[in-house]
Coordinates of C-alpha atoms (C1' of nucleotides) in Angstrom, one line a residue:
Chain A
M1 CA 27.4 15.3 -48.6
S2 CA 31.0 14.2 -48.7
H3 CA 30.5 11.2 -45.9
G4 CA 28.4 8.8 -45.5
D5 CA 26.8 6.5 -48.2
K6 CA 23.3 7.6 -49.1
Q7 CA 22.6 11.2 -49.6
P8 CA 19.8 11.6 -48.0
K9 CA 17.1 13.0 -50.4
R10 CA 15.3 15.6 -48.4
S11 CA 11.7 16.4 -47.7
R12 CA 10.0 19.9 -48.2
E13 CA 9.3 19.8 -45.0
E14 CA 13.1 19.5 -44.1
R15 CA 13.8 21.4 -46.2
D16 CA 12.0 24.1 -44.4
F17 CA 13.7 23.1 -41.4
L18 CA 16.8 24.1 -42.6
A19 CA 15.9 27.5 -44.4
A20 CA 14.7 27.9 -41.1
Y21 CA 17.4 27.3 -39.0
D22 CA 19.4 29.8 -36.7
A23 CA 23.1 28.9 -35.9
S24 CA 23.1 32.3 -33.9
A25 CA 20.5 31.3 -31.6
F26 CA 22.8 30.0 -29.0
P27 CA 26.6 31.5 -28.8
H28 CA 29.6 29.3 -30.3
P29 CA 33.0 28.6 -29.3
S30 CA 36.2 29.8 -31.7
V31 CA 38.1 26.9 -34.0
A32 CA 41.3 27.1 -35.0
V33 CA 43.7 24.5 -35.9
D34 CA 47.2 24.9 -34.7
V35 CA 50.2 22.5 -36.9
A36 CA 53.5 20.7 -35.5
L37 CA 56.0 21.0 -38.2
I38 CA 58.0 17.9 -37.1
T39 CA 61.7 16.9 -38.5
V40 CA 64.5 15.3 -37.4
E41 CA 68.2 16.9 -37.9
D42 CA 71.5 15.9 -36.3
A43 CA 69.4 12.9 -35.1
E44 CA 67.2 15.3 -33.0
L45 CA 63.5 15.9 -32.8
R46 CA 62.6 19.7 -34.1
V47 CA 59.3 21.9 -34.6
L48 CA 59.1 24.7 -35.9
L49 CA 58.3 27.4 -33.8
I50 CA 57.2 31.2 -33.9
Q51 CA 58.0 33.5 -31.4
R52 CA 54.0 35.7 -30.7
D53 CA 53.7 39.4 -31.5
E54 CA 50.4 40.0 -30.3
H55 CA 48.7 39.6 -27.0
P56 CA 48.0 37.6 -25.5
D57 CA 51.1 35.3 -24.9
L58 CA 53.2 37.8 -26.6
G59 CA 57.4 36.9 -26.5
R60 CA 56.2 33.5 -26.7
W61 CA 56.9 31.0 -29.0
S62 CA 53.7 29.0 -30.9
L63 CA 53.2 26.1 -33.2
P64 CA 51.8 28.0 -36.5
G65 CA 48.5 28.3 -36.2
G66 CA 44.7 30.2 -36.8
F67 CA 41.3 30.3 -36.7
I68 CA 39.5 28.1 -39.6
Q69 CA 37.0 29.7 -42.0
L70 CA 33.8 29.0 -42.0
D71 CA 33.7 26.8 -45.1
E72 CA 37.2 25.3 -44.7
A73 CA 37.9 21.9 -43.8
L74 CA 40.1 21.2 -41.3
D75 CA 42.9 19.6 -42.9
A76 CA 43.1 22.4 -45.4
A77 CA 42.8 25.0 -42.6
A78 CA 45.8 23.1 -41.4
A79 CA 47.2 23.4 -44.7
R80 CA 47.0 27.0 -45.2
V81 CA 48.5 28.1 -42.6
L82 CA 51.8 25.3 -43.0
A83 CA 52.0 27.3 -46.7
R84 CA 51.2 30.7 -44.9
D85 CA 54.1 30.0 -41.9
A86 CA 56.4 28.0 -43.2
G87 CA 56.2 28.2 -46.8
V88 CA 55.4 24.5 -47.4
T89 CA 53.2 22.6 -49.1
D90 CA 52.5 19.1 -49.9
V91 CA 54.0 17.6 -47.0
W92 CA 52.6 14.7 -44.8
L93 CA 49.9 15.9 -42.6
E94 CA 47.7 14.5 -39.8
Q95 CA 45.3 15.8 -37.4
L96 CA 46.4 14.8 -34.0
Y97 CA 43.9 15.7 -31.0
T98 CA 41.6 18.6 -30.0
F99 CA 42.2 20.4 -27.2
G100 CA 39.5 22.5 -25.6
E101 CA 39.9 23.2 -22.1
P102 CA 37.8 25.9 -21.5
D103 CA 40.5 28.4 -20.4
R104 CA 43.4 27.4 -22.7
D105 CA 42.7 30.8 -24.1
P106 CA 42.7 33.9 -21.8
R107 CA 41.1 35.8 -24.7
T108 CA 37.6 33.5 -25.1
R109 CA 37.1 30.1 -25.5
V110 CA 39.5 28.4 -28.4
I111 CA 39.4 25.0 -29.1
T112 CA 42.0 23.8 -31.5
V113 CA 41.6 21.3 -34.1
A114 CA 46.1 20.4 -33.5
H115 CA 47.7 18.3 -36.0
H116 CA 51.4 17.5 -37.0
A117 CA 53.4 17.3 -40.2
L118 CA 56.4 15.8 -41.1
V119 CA 59.2 17.1 -43.1
P120 CA 62.5 16.2 -44.3
A121 CA 65.2 18.5 -42.5
A122 CA 66.4 20.0 -45.9
T123 CA 63.0 21.3 -47.4
L124 CA 62.3 23.2 -44.3
R125 CA 65.8 24.7 -44.1
R126 CA 64.8 26.8 -47.3
G127 CA 63.0 30.1 -46.0
T128 CA 63.1 29.6 -42.4
E129 CA 66.7 30.7 -41.4
E130 CA 66.5 34.6 -41.5
R131 CA 63.4 35.4 -40.1
S132 CA 64.5 36.0 -36.0
D133 CA 60.9 35.0 -35.0
R134 CA 61.3 31.3 -36.4
R135 CA 62.9 28.7 -34.9
L136 CA 63.5 25.2 -35.3
A137 CA 63.7 24.0 -32.0
R138 CA 65.1 21.1 -30.6
I139 CA 62.1 18.9 -28.4
V140 CA 63.3 17.8 -25.6
V141 CA 61.1 15.0 -23.9
P142 CA 61.5 14.6 -20.3
W143 CA 59.1 11.1 -20.0
K144 CA 60.2 7.6 -21.6
G145 CA 57.7 5.6 -23.5
D146 CA 54.3 6.6 -25.1
R147 CA 53.5 9.2 -21.2
G148 CA 52.6 12.0 -23.4
E149 CA 53.3 14.6 -20.7
P150 CA 54.5 18.4 -21.7
V151 CA 57.7 18.5 -23.2
R152 CA 60.1 21.4 -23.4
A153 CA 61.7 23.3 -26.8
I154 CA 65.5 24.5 -26.6
D155 CA 66.8 26.4 -29.4
E156 CA 70.3 26.1 -31.2
D157 CA 71.9 27.9 -28.4
D158 CA 70.4 25.7 -25.5
V159 CA 68.1 28.7 -24.7
E160 CA 64.5 27.1 -23.3
L161 CA 62.0 28.9 -25.5
P162 CA 58.8 29.6 -23.3
L163 CA 55.6 28.0 -25.3
A164 CA 52.8 29.8 -25.4
F165 CA 48.8 28.6 -24.3
D166 CA 49.0 24.3 -24.0
H167 CA 51.5 24.3 -26.6
A168 CA 53.6 22.3 -24.7
A169 CA 51.0 19.7 -23.9
I170 CA 50.0 19.9 -27.6
L171 CA 54.2 18.8 -28.4
G172 CA 54.2 15.8 -25.9
T173 CA 51.2 14.0 -27.8
V174 CA 53.0 14.9 -31.2
V175 CA 55.7 13.3 -29.6
Q176 CA 53.3 10.4 -28.1
R177 CA 51.5 9.7 -31.1
L178 CA 54.5 9.7 -33.5
R179 CA 56.1 7.4 -31.0
G180 CA 53.1 5.4 -31.3
K181 CA 52.5 5.4 -35.0
L182 CA 56.2 4.6 -36.1
D183 CA 56.2 0.9 -35.3
Y184 CA 53.3 0.2 -37.9
A185 CA 53.2 3.2 -40.4
A186 CA 55.8 4.5 -43.0
L187 CA 56.7 7.6 -40.8
G188 CA 60.3 7.5 -41.3
F189 CA 60.2 8.1 -44.7
E190 CA 58.5 11.7 -44.3
L191 CA 61.4 12.7 -42.6
L192 CA 64.0 11.7 -45.1
P193 CA 65.1 12.9 -48.5
K194 CA 64.2 10.4 -51.4
R195 CA 67.2 8.9 -51.2
F196 CA 68.7 7.7 -48.1
T197 CA 71.1 5.3 -46.1
L198 CA 69.7 2.5 -43.4
R199 CA 71.8 4.4 -40.9
E200 CA 69.9 7.7 -41.9
L201 CA 66.4 5.8 -41.6
Q202 CA 67.7 4.6 -38.1
E203 CA 68.9 7.2 -37.1
V204 CA 65.4 9.2 -37.4
H205 CA 64.0 5.8 -36.1
E206 CA 66.0 6.7 -32.5
A207 CA 65.5 10.4 -32.6
V208 CA 61.6 9.9 -32.6
L209 CA 61.7 6.8 -30.1
G210 CA 63.9 8.7 -27.6
R211 CA 65.6 5.3 -27.7
R212 CA 68.6 3.0 -29.5
L213 CA 67.6 0.7 -31.5
N214 CA 69.8 -2.8 -32.8
K215 CA 71.3 -1.5 -35.6
D216 CA 71.2 -5.7 -36.9
S217 CA 67.6 -6.4 -36.3
F218 CA 66.9 -2.8 -37.7
R219 CA 68.1 -3.9 -41.1
R220 CA 66.8 -7.1 -41.1
R221 CA 62.7 -5.6 -40.6
I222 CA 63.2 -3.0 -42.7
L223 CA 64.4 -4.9 -46.0
A224 CA 62.1 -7.8 -44.6
S225 CA 59.2 -5.4 -44.5
G226 CA 59.5 -4.4 -48.5
L227 CA 58.8 -0.8 -47.8
V228 CA 62.7 0.3 -49.1
T229 CA 64.4 -0.5 -52.7
A230 CA 68.1 -0.6 -53.1
T231 CA 69.0 1.8 -55.7
G232 CA 72.5 0.5 -56.4
Q233 CA 73.6 4.2 -56.0
K234 CA 76.0 4.6 -52.5
E235 CA 76.8 7.6 -50.4
A236 CA 79.1 9.9 -51.4
D237 CA 81.8 12.4 -49.1
V238 CA 81.8 10.3 -45.8
V239 CA 84.8 9.0 -43.8
H240 CA 84.2 5.4 -43.8
R241 CA 82.9 2.8 -46.3
P242 CA 79.7 4.4 -48.0
A243 CA 76.6 2.8 -47.6
E244 CA 73.9 2.0 -50.0
L245 CA 71.2 4.4 -50.7
F246 CA 67.7 3.3 -50.8
R247 CA 64.4 4.3 -51.7
F248 CA 60.7 4.2 -50.5
V249 CA 58.6 2.3 -52.8
R250 CA 55.2 2.2 -51.8
R251 CA 54.2 -1.5 -51.2
R252 CA 52.3 -3.5 -48.3
R253 CA 49.1 -2.8 -47.1
Chain B
M1 CA 59.1 39.1 -22.7
S2 CA 61.4 37.7 -19.9
H3 CA 62.4 34.4 -21.3
G4 CA 62.0 32.3 -18.2
D5 CA 59.5 32.7 -16.4
K6 CA 56.6 29.7 -16.6
Q7 CA 53.2 31.1 -15.4
P8 CA 52.3 34.2 -17.4
K9 CA 51.9 36.9 -15.1
R10 CA 49.8 39.2 -17.5
S11 CA 50.7 42.7 -17.8
R12 CA 48.4 45.5 -17.6
E13 CA 49.0 45.7 -21.0
E14 CA 48.3 42.4 -21.7
R15 CA 44.9 42.4 -19.4
D16 CA 43.6 45.5 -21.4
F17 CA 43.9 43.8 -24.5
L18 CA 42.2 40.9 -23.0
A19 CA 39.3 43.1 -22.2
A20 CA 38.7 44.5 -25.1
Y21 CA 38.6 41.2 -26.6
D22 CA 35.9 40.9 -28.8
A23 CA 35.0 37.2 -29.9
S24 CA 31.9 38.0 -31.8
A25 CA 33.8 40.3 -34.6
F26 CA 33.6 37.3 -37.1
P27 CA 31.7 33.9 -37.4
H28 CA 32.2 30.6 -35.7
P29 CA 31.4 26.9 -36.2
S30 CA 28.8 25.2 -34.2
V31 CA 31.1 22.4 -32.1
A32 CA 29.7 19.1 -31.0
V33 CA 30.7 16.0 -29.3
D34 CA 29.5 12.6 -30.5
V35 CA 29.7 9.4 -28.7
A36 CA 30.1 5.8 -29.6
L37 CA 29.4 4.2 -27.1
I38 CA 30.6 0.4 -27.4
T39 CA 30.1 -2.5 -26.0
V40 CA 30.4 -6.6 -26.8
E41 CA 27.7 -8.8 -26.8
D42 CA 27.4 -12.5 -28.1
A43 CA 31.1 -12.0 -29.4
E44 CA 30.1 -9.0 -31.4
L45 CA 30.8 -5.4 -31.5
R46 CA 27.9 -3.3 -30.8
V47 CA 26.9 0.5 -30.3
L48 CA 24.1 2.2 -29.0
L49 CA 21.7 4.0 -31.4
I50 CA 19.2 6.7 -30.9
Q51 CA 16.3 7.2 -33.9
R52 CA 16.4 11.3 -34.8
D53 CA 13.3 12.6 -33.8
E54 CA 14.0 16.1 -35.3
H55 CA 15.4 17.0 -38.9
P56 CA 17.6 17.1 -40.4
D57 CA 17.6 13.3 -40.9
L58 CA 15.0 12.4 -39.6
G59 CA 14.2 9.0 -38.9
R60 CA 17.9 8.1 -39.1
W61 CA 20.1 6.8 -36.5
S62 CA 22.5 8.5 -34.7
L63 CA 25.2 8.5 -32.1
P64 CA 24.4 10.3 -28.9
G65 CA 25.8 13.8 -29.5
G66 CA 24.9 17.0 -28.8
F67 CA 26.1 20.7 -28.5
I68 CA 29.0 21.9 -26.3
Q69 CA 28.5 24.5 -23.7
L70 CA 31.0 27.5 -23.8
D71 CA 32.4 26.8 -20.1
E72 CA 32.5 22.7 -20.6
A73 CA 35.6 21.1 -21.1
L74 CA 35.1 18.0 -24.7
D75 CA 35.4 15.7 -22.2
A76 CA 33.1 16.5 -19.8
A77 CA 30.7 17.5 -22.6
A78 CA 30.7 14.2 -23.9
A79 CA 30.0 12.6 -20.5
R80 CA 27.0 14.3 -20.0
V81 CA 26.0 13.3 -23.3
L82 CA 26.3 9.9 -22.0
A83 CA 24.6 10.1 -18.8
R84 CA 21.9 12.4 -20.8
D85 CA 21.0 9.4 -23.8
A86 CA 22.1 6.4 -22.3
G87 CA 22.0 6.3 -18.5
V88 CA 26.2 5.7 -18.1
T89 CA 28.5 7.2 -16.0
D90 CA 31.8 6.1 -14.9
V91 CA 32.9 4.4 -18.1
W92 CA 35.9 4.2 -20.1
L93 CA 35.8 7.4 -22.6
E94 CA 38.4 8.6 -24.9
Q95 CA 38.7 11.8 -27.5
L96 CA 38.6 9.7 -31.1
Y97 CA 39.0 12.0 -33.9
T98 CA 37.0 15.6 -34.9
F99 CA 35.0 15.3 -37.9
G100 CA 34.6 18.7 -39.6
E101 CA 33.9 18.7 -43.1
P102 CA 31.8 22.0 -44.1
D103 CA 29.4 20.0 -45.7
R104 CA 28.8 17.2 -43.4
D105 CA 25.8 18.8 -41.1
P106 CA 23.0 20.8 -43.4
R107 CA 21.9 22.5 -40.1
T108 CA 24.9 24.9 -40.7
R109 CA 29.2 24.4 -40.0
V110 CA 28.8 21.9 -37.1
I111 CA 32.7 20.3 -36.5
T112 CA 31.6 17.2 -34.0
V113 CA 34.7 16.0 -31.5
A114 CA 33.8 12.3 -31.8
H115 CA 34.4 10.5 -28.6
H116 CA 34.3 6.9 -27.8
A117 CA 33.5 4.5 -24.6
L118 CA 33.6 1.5 -23.6
V119 CA 31.1 -0.6 -21.4
P120 CA 30.5 -4.5 -20.6
A121 CA 26.9 -5.4 -22.3
A122 CA 25.0 -6.0 -18.9
T123 CA 25.8 -2.4 -17.4
L124 CA 24.2 -1.3 -21.1
R125 CA 21.2 -3.5 -21.0
R126 CA 19.6 -2.4 -17.6
G127 CA 18.0 0.6 -18.8
T128 CA 18.2 0.7 -23.0
E129 CA 15.4 -2.5 -23.3
E130 CA 12.3 -0.3 -23.3
R131 CA 12.7 2.4 -25.5
S132 CA 11.4 2.0 -29.6
D133 CA 13.7 4.4 -30.5
R134 CA 17.2 3.3 -28.9
R135 CA 19.0 0.0 -29.8
L136 CA 22.1 -1.8 -29.3
A137 CA 23.2 -2.4 -32.9
R138 CA 25.6 -4.8 -34.2
I139 CA 29.1 -3.2 -36.5
V140 CA 29.3 -5.0 -39.5
V141 CA 32.8 -4.0 -40.9
P142 CA 33.2 -4.3 -44.5
W143 CA 36.9 -4.2 -44.6
K144 CA 40.0 -5.9 -42.8
G145 CA 42.5 -4.9 -40.7
D146 CA 42.7 -0.7 -40.1
R147 CA 41.6 1.1 -43.1
G148 CA 38.9 2.7 -41.1
E149 CA 36.4 2.8 -43.6
P150 CA 32.5 3.7 -43.2
V151 CA 30.6 0.3 -41.4
R152 CA 27.2 -0.6 -41.1
A153 CA 24.9 -1.0 -38.1
I154 CA 22.4 -3.6 -38.4
D155 CA 19.7 -4.8 -35.5
E156 CA 18.2 -7.6 -33.7
D157 CA 16.2 -8.6 -36.8
D158 CA 19.0 -8.1 -39.4
V159 CA 17.4 -5.0 -40.1
E160 CA 20.0 -2.3 -41.4
L161 CA 19.3 1.0 -39.5
P162 CA 20.6 4.1 -41.7
L163 CA 23.0 6.4 -40.1
A164 CA 22.8 10.1 -39.6
F165 CA 25.0 12.9 -41.3
D166 CA 28.3 11.5 -41.7
H167 CA 28.6 8.7 -38.5
A168 CA 29.2 5.7 -40.6
A169 CA 32.4 6.9 -41.4
I170 CA 32.7 7.9 -37.3
L171 CA 31.8 4.6 -36.3
G172 CA 34.6 3.2 -39.1
T173 CA 37.0 5.3 -37.1
V174 CA 35.9 4.0 -33.9
V175 CA 36.9 -0.1 -35.1
Q176 CA 39.8 1.4 -36.6
R177 CA 40.9 2.9 -33.2
L178 CA 40.3 0.2 -31.2
R179 CA 41.6 -2.3 -33.2
G180 CA 45.1 -0.6 -33.3
K181 CA 44.6 0.2 -29.4
L182 CA 43.9 -3.5 -28.4
D183 CA 47.3 -4.5 -28.9
Y184 CA 48.9 -2.1 -26.5
A185 CA 46.7 -1.2 -24.1
A186 CA 44.4 -2.8 -21.5
L187 CA 40.7 -2.3 -23.5
G188 CA 39.4 -5.6 -23.4
F189 CA 38.6 -5.5 -19.7
E190 CA 36.7 -2.2 -20.1
L191 CA 34.0 -4.5 -21.9
L192 CA 33.8 -7.2 -18.8
P193 CA 32.4 -7.4 -16.0
K194 CA 34.7 -7.7 -12.5
R195 CA 35.3 -10.8 -13.0
F196 CA 36.1 -13.4 -16.6
T197 CA 37.4 -16.1 -18.2
L198 CA 39.5 -16.0 -20.9
R199 CA 37.9 -17.2 -23.2
E200 CA 35.7 -14.8 -23.2
L201 CA 38.2 -11.9 -22.9
Q202 CA 39.6 -13.7 -26.4
E203 CA 36.3 -13.4 -27.7
V204 CA 35.7 -9.8 -27.0
H205 CA 39.4 -9.4 -28.3
E206 CA 37.9 -11.4 -31.9
A207 CA 35.3 -9.3 -31.7
V208 CA 37.2 -6.0 -31.6
L209 CA 39.7 -7.1 -34.1
G210 CA 37.3 -8.8 -36.6
R211 CA 39.0 -11.8 -36.9
R212 CA 39.9 -15.3 -34.7
L213 CA 42.8 -15.4 -32.8
N214 CA 45.2 -18.8 -31.4
K215 CA 44.1 -19.8 -28.1
D216 CA 47.3 -21.1 -27.1
S217 CA 49.3 -18.1 -27.6
F218 CA 46.3 -15.9 -26.3
R219 CA 46.5 -16.8 -22.8
R220 CA 50.2 -17.3 -22.9
R221 CA 50.7 -13.8 -23.7
I222 CA 47.2 -12.4 -21.7
L223 CA 49.2 -14.5 -18.3
A224 CA 52.7 -13.3 -18.8
S225 CA 51.2 -9.6 -19.1
G226 CA 50.4 -9.5 -15.6
L227 CA 47.1 -7.9 -16.3
V228 CA 45.3 -10.3 -15.2
T229 CA 45.1 -12.0 -12.2
A230 CA 43.2 -15.8 -11.0
T231 CA 40.8 -15.2 -8.0
G232 CA 40.9 -19.2 -7.5
Q233 CA 36.9 -18.9 -8.8
K234 CA 35.5 -20.9 -11.0
E235 CA 32.6 -19.7 -13.6
A236 CA 29.0 -21.6 -13.1
D237 CA 26.3 -23.4 -15.3
V238 CA 28.4 -24.1 -18.4
V239 CA 27.8 -27.9 -19.8
H240 CA 31.8 -28.1 -19.9
R241 CA 34.5 -27.9 -17.8
P242 CA 34.2 -24.6 -15.8
A243 CA 37.1 -21.9 -16.6
E244 CA 38.9 -20.2 -13.6
L245 CA 37.8 -16.5 -13.4
F246 CA 40.4 -13.8 -13.5
R247 CA 40.3 -10.1 -12.5
F248 CA 42.3 -7.4 -14.4
V249 CA 45.1 -5.8 -12.1
R250 CA 46.5 -2.5 -12.7
R251 CA 50.6 -3.0 -13.3
R252 CA 52.7 -2.1 -16.4
R253 CA 53.5 0.8 -17.5
Chain C
dT1 C1' 29.6 -42.6 -20.4
dG2 C1' 30.2 -38.1 -24.0
dA3 C1' 30.1 -34.0 -25.2
dA4 C1' 32.4 -29.4 -24.8
dT5 C1' 35.7 -26.8 -22.9
dA6 C1' 39.8 -25.8 -19.8
dG7 C1' 44.6 -26.3 -19.1
dT8 C1' 49.3 -28.4 -19.4
dG9 C1' 52.9 -29.9 -22.4
dT10 C1' 55.9 -30.2 -26.8
dC11 C1' 57.4 -29.2 -30.9
dT12 C1' 58.8 -25.8 -34.8
dA13 C1' 58.9 -21.4 -37.0
dT14 C1' 60.1 -16.8 -36.9
dA15 C1' 62.2 -12.4 -35.0
dA16 C1' 65.2 -9.8 -32.2
dG17 C1' 70.0 -9.4 -29.9
dA18 C1' 74.7 -10.2 -29.6
dC19 C1' 78.6 -10.8 -32.0
dA20 C1' 82.0 -11.9 -35.3
dA21 C1' 84.0 -11.4 -39.6
dT22 C1' 85.0 -9.4 -44.0
dA23 C1' 84.4 -5.2 -47.0
dT24 C1' 85.1 -0.6 -48.4
dC25 C1' 85.9 4.1 -48.5
dC26 C1' 89.1 8.2 -46.5
dC27 C1' 92.8 9.9 -44.5
Chain D
dG1 C1' 98.0 1.4 -43.5
dG2 C1' 94.4 3.1 -40.2
dG3 C1' 89.7 4.8 -38.8
dA4 C1' 85.6 3.8 -39.1
dT5 C1' 81.3 2.0 -40.7
dA6 C1' 78.5 -1.3 -44.6
dT7 C1' 77.6 -5.7 -44.8
dT8 C1' 77.5 -10.4 -43.9
dG9 C1' 77.0 -14.8 -41.1
dT10 C1' 76.3 -17.5 -37.1
dC11 C1' 74.5 -18.5 -33.0
dT12 C1' 71.2 -17.6 -29.2
dT13 C1' 67.0 -16.4 -27.1
dA14 C1' 62.3 -15.2 -27.0
dT15 C1' 57.8 -15.7 -29.1
dA16 C1' 53.7 -17.6 -31.9
dG17 C1' 51.8 -20.9 -33.8
dA18 C1' 50.5 -26.1 -34.7
dC19 C1' 49.0 -29.6 -32.4
dA20 C1' 48.5 -33.6 -29.0
dC21 C1' 46.7 -35.0 -24.3
dT22 C1' 45.0 -34.7 -19.7
dA23 C1' 41.0 -32.7 -16.8
dT24 C1' 36.6 -31.3 -15.4
dT25 C1' 32.2 -30.3 -15.4
dC26 C1' 27.1 -31.0 -16.8
dA27 C1' 23.4 -34.1 -18.5

DNA sequence: TGAATAGTGTCTATAAGACAATATCCC
DNA sequence: GGGATATTGTCTTATAGACACTATTCA
């Protein structure tokens, strides 16, 4: 057993019980995973959406998702879906919340264990450009703070993409969670390339939080955290004084 | 499909699809809920445990739990389990995390949506006194901060209660989550009676956080938050100057 | 009166916000 | 040089921690 402290020595009696156990004695729900693959581009929060080509909710836009397999861990299922639908591997991926309202899927009872993943925009752009059923949609958050209510998805042409099932609510919870975690977890770095300027990091934080931050204290706070270290290099091809490039360094906690 | 419609008007074709959908075409996991019913007594974090009287893990101690019903929402299943096993209703109850390692239950694949609930100690003591298969166990946290690793359960006689399945890990996640939420959510009040002193509130915070807090700044912070209001009453039967009783008031955020 | 905790006031250290001054790049 | 942003430094304000002092109850 991978969980827990002690490996229970099972008695003969317990082994007999387990051998006789019939899991099909009562009906079971379906269990799926959905993954919100999040990035920040042009200082805006974005998510990968896929247009459904099957009933139900055909034509609507959904998060990458799929049913879990019986011998598959939840995070493994999420990683599988992410690789299959977005061609993305080795990214920050974490369980978010489990959505299980009885009527959330018209087919049958489907409980979905929602996950969220973070990836730099450059990584995501490779490979999601050509397909017309994939969009890197802007997330429009119609609330302030951490209320976690449903959000909307808008494509590059300012067209709203209608979301399938309860995915607007799932995405609202994603934004809520990211805003809550940003303060104490080193999330910003997951959304940036290896080397980045402090202004870029601040823009990522602002995109996630949905509000402007004070430049001076942001700078001081990040530098004091010991989470970044200067590389000595400077950004290039900017029309102003180039900023120093920093990189993330594992430390603290 | 048209782009703007919100409430899906299902087409004839979609309705036919749904009517023909066969949920039993592939095997499904079992889905359960487990509930950590938490309280603070004698300035220590406690949880209600039940000794298992069936295989598997017979004799070990577990959180109240049960399989969800097909037409039952997740939080409704958690509330049902809580009422059945602890006789407790109308308490703060929130989804925590979903545990789904393939081998976490030896019977079959069981995914559990873990919840946590908070209740004042006085409320819980009523009705959980007599039964020998129920214990309000102390939670011993062998780590600092918010690591969320497994914890141990100790009864009143300092005897460790071996935990069933991965419940030690679930409880670790409970402590981690409570510590993270305490800063910004008004959790402390859920663990106290209607009227309480600031010292009692501080003791609850200290029990959850597992560390001592500065009295002066705790006092200032709570009073400045606007979350409590003085009642004009004072505590009785104490061997020292009685403190003023406060009550929780909904405000802020 | 003494033990024990409540509650108040003050001082200091730290962090955030505001703002000004200077630096450095491209055009 | 001008535009634009980087980077540094200073000042002000808010908050946390430390500590001292007074207040109030019961034994």
